[in-house]
PDB file of C-alpha atoms and ligand atoms in Angstrom:
ATOM      1  CA  MET C   1       9.253 -17.492   6.994  1.00 94.00           C
ATOM      2  CA  ARG C   2      11.209 -15.040   4.872  1.00 98.00           C
ATOM      3  CA  LEU C   3       9.656 -11.358   4.923  1.00 98.00           C
ATOM      4  CA  CYS C   4      10.900  -8.471   3.272  1.00 98.00           C
ATOM      5  CA  VAL C   5       9.710  -4.979   3.548  1.00 98.00           C
ATOM      6  CA  ALA C   6      10.439  -2.976  -0.007  1.00 98.00           C
ATOM      7  CA  THR C   7       9.584   0.520  -1.222  1.00 98.00           C
ATOM      8  CA  TYR C   8      10.955   1.646  -4.613  1.00 98.00           C
ATOM      9  CA  PHE C   9      11.174   5.539  -5.353  1.00 97.00           C
ATOM     10  CA  ASP C  10      13.005   7.797  -8.108  1.00 95.00           C
ATOM     11  CA  ASP C  11      14.892  10.702  -7.986  1.00 93.00           C
ATOM     12  CA  GLY C  12      12.047  12.928  -7.796  1.00 92.00           C
ATOM     13  CA  PHE C  13      10.723  11.483  -4.836  1.00 94.00           C
ATOM     14  CA  ALA C  14      14.245  11.012  -3.152  1.00 96.00           C
ATOM     15  CA  SER C  15      13.345  13.538  -0.650  1.00 96.00           C
ATOM     16  CA  ILE C  16      10.608  12.254   0.526  1.00 97.00           C
ATOM     17  CA  GLY C  17      11.698   8.693  -0.155  1.00 98.00           C
ATOM     18  CA  ASP C  18      14.743   8.607   2.153  1.00 98.00           C
ATOM     19  CA  ILE C  19      12.531   9.276   5.210  1.00 98.00           C
ATOM     20  CA  CYS C  20      10.528   6.572   4.221  1.00 98.00           C
ATOM     21  CA  ALA C  21      13.654   3.957   4.264  1.00 98.00           C
ATOM     22  CA  ALA C  22      14.764   5.569   7.137  1.00 97.00           C
ATOM     23  CA  THR C  23      11.965   3.980   8.946  1.00 98.00           C
ATOM     24  CA  LEU C  24      11.616   1.290   6.843  1.00 98.00           C
ATOM     25  CA  LYS C  25      15.201   0.241   7.666  1.00 98.00           C
ATOM     26  CA  CYS C  26      14.295   0.357  11.562  1.00 97.00           C
ATOM     27  CA  TYR C  27      11.774  -1.624  11.199  1.00 98.00           C
ATOM     28  CA  ALA C  28      13.285  -4.326   9.031  1.00 98.00           C
ATOM     29  CA  ALA C  29      15.989  -4.561  11.889  1.00 97.00           C
ATOM     30  CA  ARG C  30      13.782  -4.535  14.795  1.00 97.00           C
ATOM     31  CA  HIS C  31      12.226  -7.505  13.303  1.00 98.00           C
ATOM     32  CA  ASN C  32      14.685  -9.249  11.464  1.00 98.00           C
ATOM     33  CA  PHE C  33      12.863  -9.055   8.332  1.00 98.00           C
ATOM     34  CA  ASP C  34      14.868  -7.621   4.927  1.00 98.00           C
ATOM     35  CA  LEU C  35      15.328  -5.089   2.986  1.00 98.00           C
ATOM     36  CA  ALA C  36      14.543  -3.364  -0.298  1.00 98.00           C
ATOM     37  CA  ILE C  37      14.580   0.122  -0.905  1.00 98.00           C
ATOM     38  CA  ASP C  38      14.858   0.038  -4.719  1.00 98.00           C
ATOM     39  CA  ARG C  39      15.995   3.150  -6.591  1.00 96.00           C
ATOM     40  CA  THR C  40      16.809   1.474 -10.042  1.00 93.00           C
ATOM     41  CA  LEU C  41      14.007  -0.171 -11.382  1.00 94.00           C
ATOM     42  CA  HIS C  42      12.329   1.732 -14.556  1.00 88.00           C
ATOM     43  CA  SER C  43       9.412   1.025 -16.478  1.00 93.00           C
ATOM     44  CA  ASP C  44       8.144   2.960 -19.546  1.00 94.00           C
ATOM     45  CA  ARG C  45       4.943   3.816 -17.128  1.00 97.00           C
ATOM     46  CA  PRO C  46       4.559   5.730 -14.569  1.00 96.00           C
ATOM     47  CA  PRO C  47       6.908   5.218 -11.045  1.00 95.00           C
ATOM     48  CA  ALA C  48       4.005   3.976  -8.942  1.00 95.00           C
ATOM     49  CA  TRP C  49       3.619   0.861 -11.595  1.00 97.00           C
ATOM     50  CA  ASN C  50       6.882   0.072  -9.995  1.00 97.00           C
ATOM     51  CA  LYS C  51       5.988  -1.325  -6.993  1.00 97.00           C
ATOM     52  CA  ILE C  52       4.132  -4.084  -8.837  1.00 98.00           C
ATOM     53  CA  LEU C  53       7.494  -5.043 -10.495  1.00 98.00           C
ATOM     54  CA  LEU C  54       9.229  -4.835  -7.320  1.00 98.00           C
ATOM     55  CA  ILE C  55       7.293  -7.488  -5.860  1.00 98.00           C
ATOM     56  CA  GLN C  56       7.042  -9.505  -8.217  1.00 98.00           C
ATOM     57  CA  ARG C  57      11.372  -9.538  -8.236  1.00 98.00           C
ATOM     58  CA  LEU C  58      11.234 -10.194  -4.479  1.00 98.00           C
ATOM     59  CA  PHE C  59       8.696 -12.994  -4.849  1.00 98.00           C
ATOM     60  CA  ASP C  60      10.906 -14.259  -7.676  1.00 98.00           C
ATOM     61  CA  GLN C  61      13.893 -14.240  -4.915  1.00 98.00           C
ATOM     62  CA  GLY C  62      12.076 -16.623  -2.825  1.00 98.00           C
ATOM     63  CA  TYR C  63      10.421 -14.168  -0.172  1.00 98.00           C
ATOM     64  CA  ASP C  64       7.482 -15.912   1.340  1.00 98.00           C
ATOM     65  CA  PHE C  65       5.746 -12.676   2.429  1.00 98.00           C
ATOM     66  CA  VAL C  66       6.443  -8.907   1.245  1.00 98.00           C
ATOM     67  CA  LEU C  67       5.440  -6.141   2.773  1.00 98.00           C
ATOM     68  CA  TRP C  68       5.513  -2.814   0.317  1.00 98.00           C
ATOM     69  CA  VAL C  69       4.942   0.960   1.865  1.00 98.00           C
ATOM     70  CA  ASP C  70       4.810   3.479  -0.250  1.00 98.00           C
ATOM     71  CA  ALA C  71       7.453   6.175  -0.243  1.00 98.00           C
ATOM     72  CA  ASP C  72       5.021   8.707   0.941  1.00 98.00           C
ATOM     73  CA  ALA C  73       4.424   6.701   4.194  1.00 98.00           C
ATOM     74  CA  LEU C  74       6.647   6.126   7.294  1.00 98.00           C
ATOM     75  CA  PHE C  75       6.020   3.825  10.049  1.00 98.00           C
ATOM     76  CA  LEU C  76       5.373   6.116  13.405  1.00 98.00           C
ATOM     77  CA  ARG C  77       5.666   2.896  16.070  1.00 97.00           C
ATOM     78  CA  PHE C  78       8.131  -0.298  15.268  1.00 97.00           C
ATOM     79  CA  ALA C  79       7.044  -2.446  17.874  1.00 97.00           C
ATOM     80  CA  PRO C  80       3.466  -4.329  15.939  1.00 98.00           C
ATOM     81  CA  ASP C  81       4.994  -6.886  14.152  1.00 98.00           C
ATOM     82  CA  ILE C  82       2.937  -7.639  10.960  1.00 98.00           C
ATOM     83  CA  ARG C  83       3.289 -11.015  11.276  1.00 98.00           C
ATOM     84  CA  ALA C  84       0.672 -11.279  13.867  1.00 98.00           C
ATOM     85  CA  GLU C  85      -1.570  -9.791  11.261  1.00 98.00           C
ATOM     86  CA  ILE C  86      -0.943 -13.188   8.974  1.00 98.00           C
ATOM     87  CA  VAL C  87      -3.899 -15.445   8.385  1.00 97.00           C
ATOM     88  CA  ALA C  88      -3.470 -18.499   6.671  1.00 97.00           C
ATOM     89  CA  SER C  89      -6.503 -18.874   4.575  1.00 97.00           C
ATOM     90  CA  LYS C  90      -4.911 -15.004   3.139  1.00 98.00           C
ATOM     91  CA  ASP C  91      -3.487 -14.124   0.208  1.00 98.00           C
ATOM     92  CA  LEU C  92      -3.567  -9.808   0.325  1.00 98.00           C
ATOM     93  CA  PHE C  93      -3.265  -7.843   3.741  1.00 98.00           C
ATOM     94  CA  MET C  94      -4.249  -4.577   2.921  1.00 98.00           C
ATOM     95  CA  VAL C  95      -6.419  -1.320   4.525  1.00 98.00           C
ATOM     96  CA  LYS C  96      -8.967  -0.273   3.025  1.00 97.00           C
ATOM     97  CA  HIS C  97     -10.417   3.735   4.090  1.00 96.00           C
ATOM     98  CA  GLU C  98     -13.907   4.602   4.298  1.00 92.00           C
ATOM     99  CA  MET C  99     -14.595   7.871   2.501  1.00 85.00           C
ATOM    100  CA  ARG C 100     -17.708   9.811   2.586  1.00 81.00           C
ATOM    101  CA  ARG C 101     -18.679  11.151  -0.633  1.00 78.00           C
ATOM    102  CA  GLN C 102     -21.362  13.823  -1.315  1.00 80.00           C
ATOM    103  CA  LEU C 103     -24.192  12.732  -3.667  1.00 78.00           C
ATOM    104  CA  GLN C 104     -26.334  16.203  -3.238  1.00 84.00           C
ATOM    105  CA  PRO C 105     -26.972  18.132  -0.084  1.00 88.00           C
ATOM    106  CA  GLY C 106     -27.905  16.269   2.499  1.00 85.00           C
ATOM    107  CA  ALA C 107     -27.307  12.979   0.980  1.00 85.00           C
ATOM    108  CA  TRP C 108     -23.850  11.155   1.961  1.00 84.00           C
ATOM    109  CA  LEU C 109     -22.407   7.659   0.869  1.00 81.00           C
ATOM    110  CA  ALA C 110     -19.910   5.571   2.610  1.00 81.00           C
ATOM    111  CA  LEU C 111     -17.364   4.630   0.174  1.00 88.00           C
ATOM    112  CA  ASP C 112     -14.782   1.655   0.845  1.00 93.00           C
ATOM    113  CA  VAL C 113     -11.358   2.656  -0.986  1.00 95.00           C
ATOM    114  CA  PRO C 114      -8.902  -0.298  -1.013  1.00 97.00           C
ATOM    115  CA  ASN C 115      -5.646   1.341  -1.173  1.00 98.00           C
ATOM    116  CA  THR C 116      -2.323  -0.107  -2.061  1.00 98.00           C
ATOM    117  CA  GLY C 117       0.011   2.080  -0.035  1.00 98.00           C
ATOM    118  CA  VAL C 118       0.512  -0.346   2.212  1.00 98.00           C
ATOM    119  CA  MET C 119       0.432  -4.473   1.831  1.00 98.00           C
ATOM    120  CA  LEU C 120       1.558  -7.381   2.573  1.00 98.00           C
ATOM    121  CA  LEU C 121       1.556 -10.169  -0.069  1.00 98.00           C
ATOM    122  CA  ARG C 122       1.871 -13.900   0.264  1.00 98.00           C
ATOM    123  CA  ASN C 123       4.421 -15.501  -1.809  1.00 98.00           C
ATOM    124  CA  GLY C 124       1.985 -18.013  -3.999  1.00 98.00           C
ATOM    125  CA  GLU C 125       0.127 -18.856  -7.095  1.00 98.00           C
ATOM    126  CA  TRP C 126      -3.083 -16.799  -6.517  1.00 98.00           C
ATOM    127  CA  THR C 127      -1.197 -12.863  -5.579  1.00 98.00           C
ATOM    128  CA  ARG C 128       1.185 -13.685  -8.815  1.00 98.00           C
ATOM    129  CA  ARG C 129      -1.487 -13.869 -10.925  1.00 98.00           C
ATOM    130  CA  PHE C 130      -3.305 -11.176  -9.082  1.00 98.00           C
ATOM    131  CA  LEU C 131      -0.436  -8.798  -9.701  1.00 98.00           C
ATOM    132  CA  GLN C 132       0.055 -10.151 -13.252  1.00 98.00           C
ATOM    133  CA  ALA C 133      -3.678  -9.141 -13.551  1.00 98.00           C
ATOM    134  CA  VAL C 134      -3.282  -5.777 -12.129  1.00 98.00           C
ATOM    135  CA  TRP C 135      -0.240  -5.210 -14.566  1.00 98.00           C
ATOM    136  CA  ASP C 136      -1.835  -6.234 -17.278  1.00 98.00           C
ATOM    137  CA  ARG C 137      -5.092  -3.552 -16.942  1.00 98.00           C
ATOM    138  CA  THR C 138      -3.254  -1.322 -19.281  1.00 98.00           C
ATOM    139  CA  ASP C 139      -5.558   0.971 -19.621  1.00 97.00           C
ATOM    140  CA  TYR C 140      -5.168   1.908 -15.989  1.00 98.00           C
ATOM    141  CA  ILE C 141      -1.542   3.010 -17.145  1.00 98.00           C
ATOM    142  CA  HIS C 142      -2.407   6.883 -16.788  1.00 98.00           C
ATOM    143  CA  HIS C 143      -5.277   6.464 -14.528  1.00 97.00           C
ATOM    144  CA  GLN C 144      -4.911   9.807 -11.646  1.00 95.00           C
ATOM    145  CA  PHE C 145      -4.472   6.044  -8.999  1.00 96.00           C
ATOM    146  CA  TRP C 146      -2.385   4.395 -11.488  1.00 97.00           C
ATOM    147  CA  GLU C 147      -1.985   0.530 -10.289  1.00 98.00           C
ATOM    148  CA  ASN C 148      -4.348   1.213  -7.168  1.00 98.00           C
ATOM    149  CA  ALA C 149      -6.819   2.154  -9.760  1.00 98.00           C
ATOM    150  CA  ALA C 150      -6.372  -1.493 -11.792  1.00 98.00           C
ATOM    151  CA  VAL C 151      -6.750  -3.436  -7.920  1.00 98.00           C
ATOM    152  CA  HIS C 152     -10.472  -1.761  -7.322  1.00 97.00           C
ATOM    153  CA  ASP C 153     -11.420  -2.734 -10.962  1.00 97.00           C
ATOM    154  CA  LEU C 154      -9.954  -6.450 -10.236  1.00 98.00           C
ATOM    155  CA  MET C 155     -11.361  -6.385  -6.847  1.00 98.00           C
ATOM    156  CA  GLY C 156     -15.166  -4.762  -8.275  1.00 97.00           C
ATOM    157  CA  TYR C 157     -14.708  -1.336  -6.033  1.00 96.00           C
ATOM    158  CA  ARG C 158     -15.495   0.468  -9.512  1.00 93.00           C
ATOM    159  CA  PHE C 159     -17.803   3.663  -7.958  1.00 88.00           C
ATOM    160  CA  LEU C 160     -14.477   5.987  -7.734  1.00 89.00           C
ATOM    161  CA  LEU C 161     -13.285   4.944 -10.856  1.00 92.00           C
ATOM    162  CA  ASP C 162     -16.632   5.566 -12.697  1.00 91.00           C
ATOM    163  CA  PRO C 163     -19.791   7.558 -10.353  1.00 84.00           C
ATOM    164  CA  ALA C 164     -22.052   5.310 -12.783  1.00 87.00           C
ATOM    165  CA  LYS C 165     -20.616   2.389 -11.241  1.00 89.00           C
ATOM    166  CA  ARG C 166     -21.286   0.820  -7.978  1.00 87.00           C
ATOM    167  CA  ASN C 167     -19.108  -0.518  -5.673  1.00 91.00           C
ATOM    168  CA  GLU C 168     -19.712  -4.731  -6.543  1.00 93.00           C
ATOM    169  CA  PRO C 169     -16.822  -6.342  -4.268  1.00 95.00           C
ATOM    170  CA  ASP C 170     -16.067  -9.689  -5.603  1.00 97.00           C
ATOM    171  CA  ALA C 171     -16.216 -12.255  -3.621  1.00 97.00           C
ATOM    172  CA  ASN C 172     -13.776 -14.751  -5.531  1.00 98.00           C
ATOM    173  CA  VAL C 173     -10.968 -11.712  -4.957  1.00 98.00           C
ATOM    174  CA  LEU C 174     -12.096 -11.471  -1.667  1.00 98.00           C
ATOM    175  CA  ALA C 175     -11.957 -14.571  -0.458  1.00 98.00           C
ATOM    176  CA  HIS C 176      -8.232 -14.022  -0.750  1.00 98.00           C
ATOM    177  CA  VAL C 177      -7.968 -10.080   1.044  1.00 98.00           C
ATOM    178  CA  ALA C 178      -8.213  -9.638   4.845  1.00 98.00           C
ATOM    179  CA  TRP C 179      -8.213  -6.271   5.907  1.00 98.00           C
ATOM    180  CA  LEU C 180      -5.874  -4.445   8.228  1.00 98.00           C
ATOM    181  CA  ASP C 181      -6.481  -2.304  10.661  1.00 98.00           C
ATOM    182  CA  ILE C 182      -6.389   0.964   9.356  1.00 98.00           C
ATOM    183  CA  ALA C 183      -3.202   1.813  11.670  1.00 98.00           C
ATOM    184  CA  TRP C 184      -1.453   0.329   9.003  1.00 98.00           C
ATOM    185  CA  ASN C 185      -2.230   2.970   6.617  1.00 98.00           C
ATOM    186  CA  SER C 186      -3.795   6.018   8.728  1.00 98.00           C
ATOM    187  CA  ILE C 187      -4.003   9.193   6.080  1.00 97.00           C
ATOM    188  CA  PRO C 188      -3.789  11.680   8.179  1.00 96.00           C
ATOM    189  CA  GLY C 189      -6.245  14.181   8.257  1.00 92.00           C
ATOM    190  CA  LYS C 190      -8.514  12.279   5.791  1.00 91.00           C
ATOM    191  CA  CYS C 191      -8.531   8.731   6.753  1.00 93.00           C
ATOM    192  CA  ALA C 192      -6.767   8.327  10.228  1.00 96.00           C
ATOM    193  CA  SER C 193      -6.506   6.127  13.077  1.00 97.00           C
ATOM    194  CA  PRO C 194      -5.969   7.308  16.395  1.00 96.00           C
ATOM    195  CA  GLU C 195      -3.196   5.308  17.020  1.00 97.00           C
ATOM    196  CA  PRO C 196      -1.412   5.041  13.920  1.00 98.00           C
ATOM    197  CA  ILE C 197       1.705   2.599  13.047  1.00 98.00           C
ATOM    198  CA  ILE C 198       1.770   4.123   9.084  1.00 98.00           C
ATOM    199  CA  HIS C 199       1.663   7.680   8.163  1.00 98.00           C
ATOM    200  CA  HIS C 200      -0.019   8.065   4.751  1.00 98.00           C
ATOM    201  CA  TYR C 201       0.391  11.225   2.949  1.00 98.00           C
ATOM    202  CA  ALA C 202      -1.515  10.119  -0.255  1.00 95.00           C
ATOM    203  CA  GLY C 203      -2.676  12.923  -2.409  1.00 88.00           C
ATOM    204  CA  ALA C 204      -1.165  14.996   0.263  1.00 91.00           C
ATOM    205  CA  THR C 205      -0.143  18.547  -1.798  1.00 90.00           C
ATOM    206  CA  GLU C 206       2.355  19.201   1.321  1.00 93.00           C
ATOM    207  CA  ARG C 207       4.064  16.130   2.415  1.00 96.00           C
ATOM    208  CA  LEU C 208       8.226  17.069   3.341  1.00 97.00           C
ATOM    209  CA  GLY C 209       7.382  19.079   6.302  1.00 97.00           C
ATOM    210  CA  PRO C 210       4.785  16.793   7.730  1.00 97.00           C
ATOM    211  CA  MET C 211       6.957  13.592   6.979  1.00 98.00           C
ATOM    212  CA  ARG C 212       9.848  15.188   8.548  1.00 97.00           C
ATOM    213  CA  ALA C 213       8.247  16.543  12.011  1.00 97.00           C
ATOM    214  CA  ASP C 214       6.639  12.545  12.002  1.00 98.00           C
ATOM    215  CA  LEU C 215      10.442  11.008  11.438  1.00 97.00           C
ATOM    216  CA  ALA C 216      11.282  13.464  14.668  1.00 97.00           C
ATOM    217  CA  ARG C 217       8.345  11.509  16.363  1.00 95.00           C
ATOM    218  CA  ALA C 218       9.561   7.929  15.038  1.00 96.00           C
ATOM    219  CA  GLU C 219      13.057   8.220  16.310  1.00 94.00           C
ATOM    220  CA  SER C 220      11.613   9.257  19.636  1.00 94.00           C
ATOM    221  CA  ALA C 221       9.285   6.013  19.507  1.00 92.00           C
ATOM    222  CA  MET C 222      11.793   3.838  18.467  1.00 89.00           C
ATOM    223  CA  ARG C 223      14.234   5.425  21.656  1.00 91.00           C
ATOM    224  CA  GLU C 224      11.662   4.574  23.381  1.00 91.00           C
ATOM    225  CA  GLY C 225      11.063   0.610  22.342  1.00 87.00           C
ATOM    226  CA  ALA C 226       7.506   1.501  20.607  1.00 87.00           C
TER     227      ALA C 226
HETATM  228 MN1   MN W 301       1.187   6.590  -1.255  1.00 64.13          MN
END
């Protein structure tokens, strides 16, 4: 089985992207995965969309699986093997965060928010069609959540896109999706795992400082074999 660990970032993201890439390199080496750190892709869309292009390209190169990790995320621990999460009947493995939204004083809504920051994708007909469907949602090109917004829409999680709508997960899509433990996409201070494998600074205003501190932690985890 060929698995490629992948990320993309442009020059504007390089200071944090380099930190992400350093940990991806260690993770790939630890498990004998290939590594794709792409700095060259470009399209006429905001950079977040390039993840779709890179995953499609790696599928075309024949990888059986792609493990995508956003450039604003990094591994803290290296021993957990993502292959242990693979289920034969599923094509897309990702985390959904549970967020709480206050509707009115005293009334909270628990909201599932699938997050595309970390995804394991199986190279197959369904995933290829899904990625194309995401890319084709041109109405979300400039949405604040970019391709993640298109994924929400396609999966039927529409509340975050439009508070007038409800989350009505699409069973046909979710039949192909397995939810990973939040440890694989732990958002510090927002939706955090007690034992994170990957920290993801989604929507954070300050990333560089915390990611540098995390990198030091990751380097000692690496030395200890964790
Ligand atoms: Mn991100």
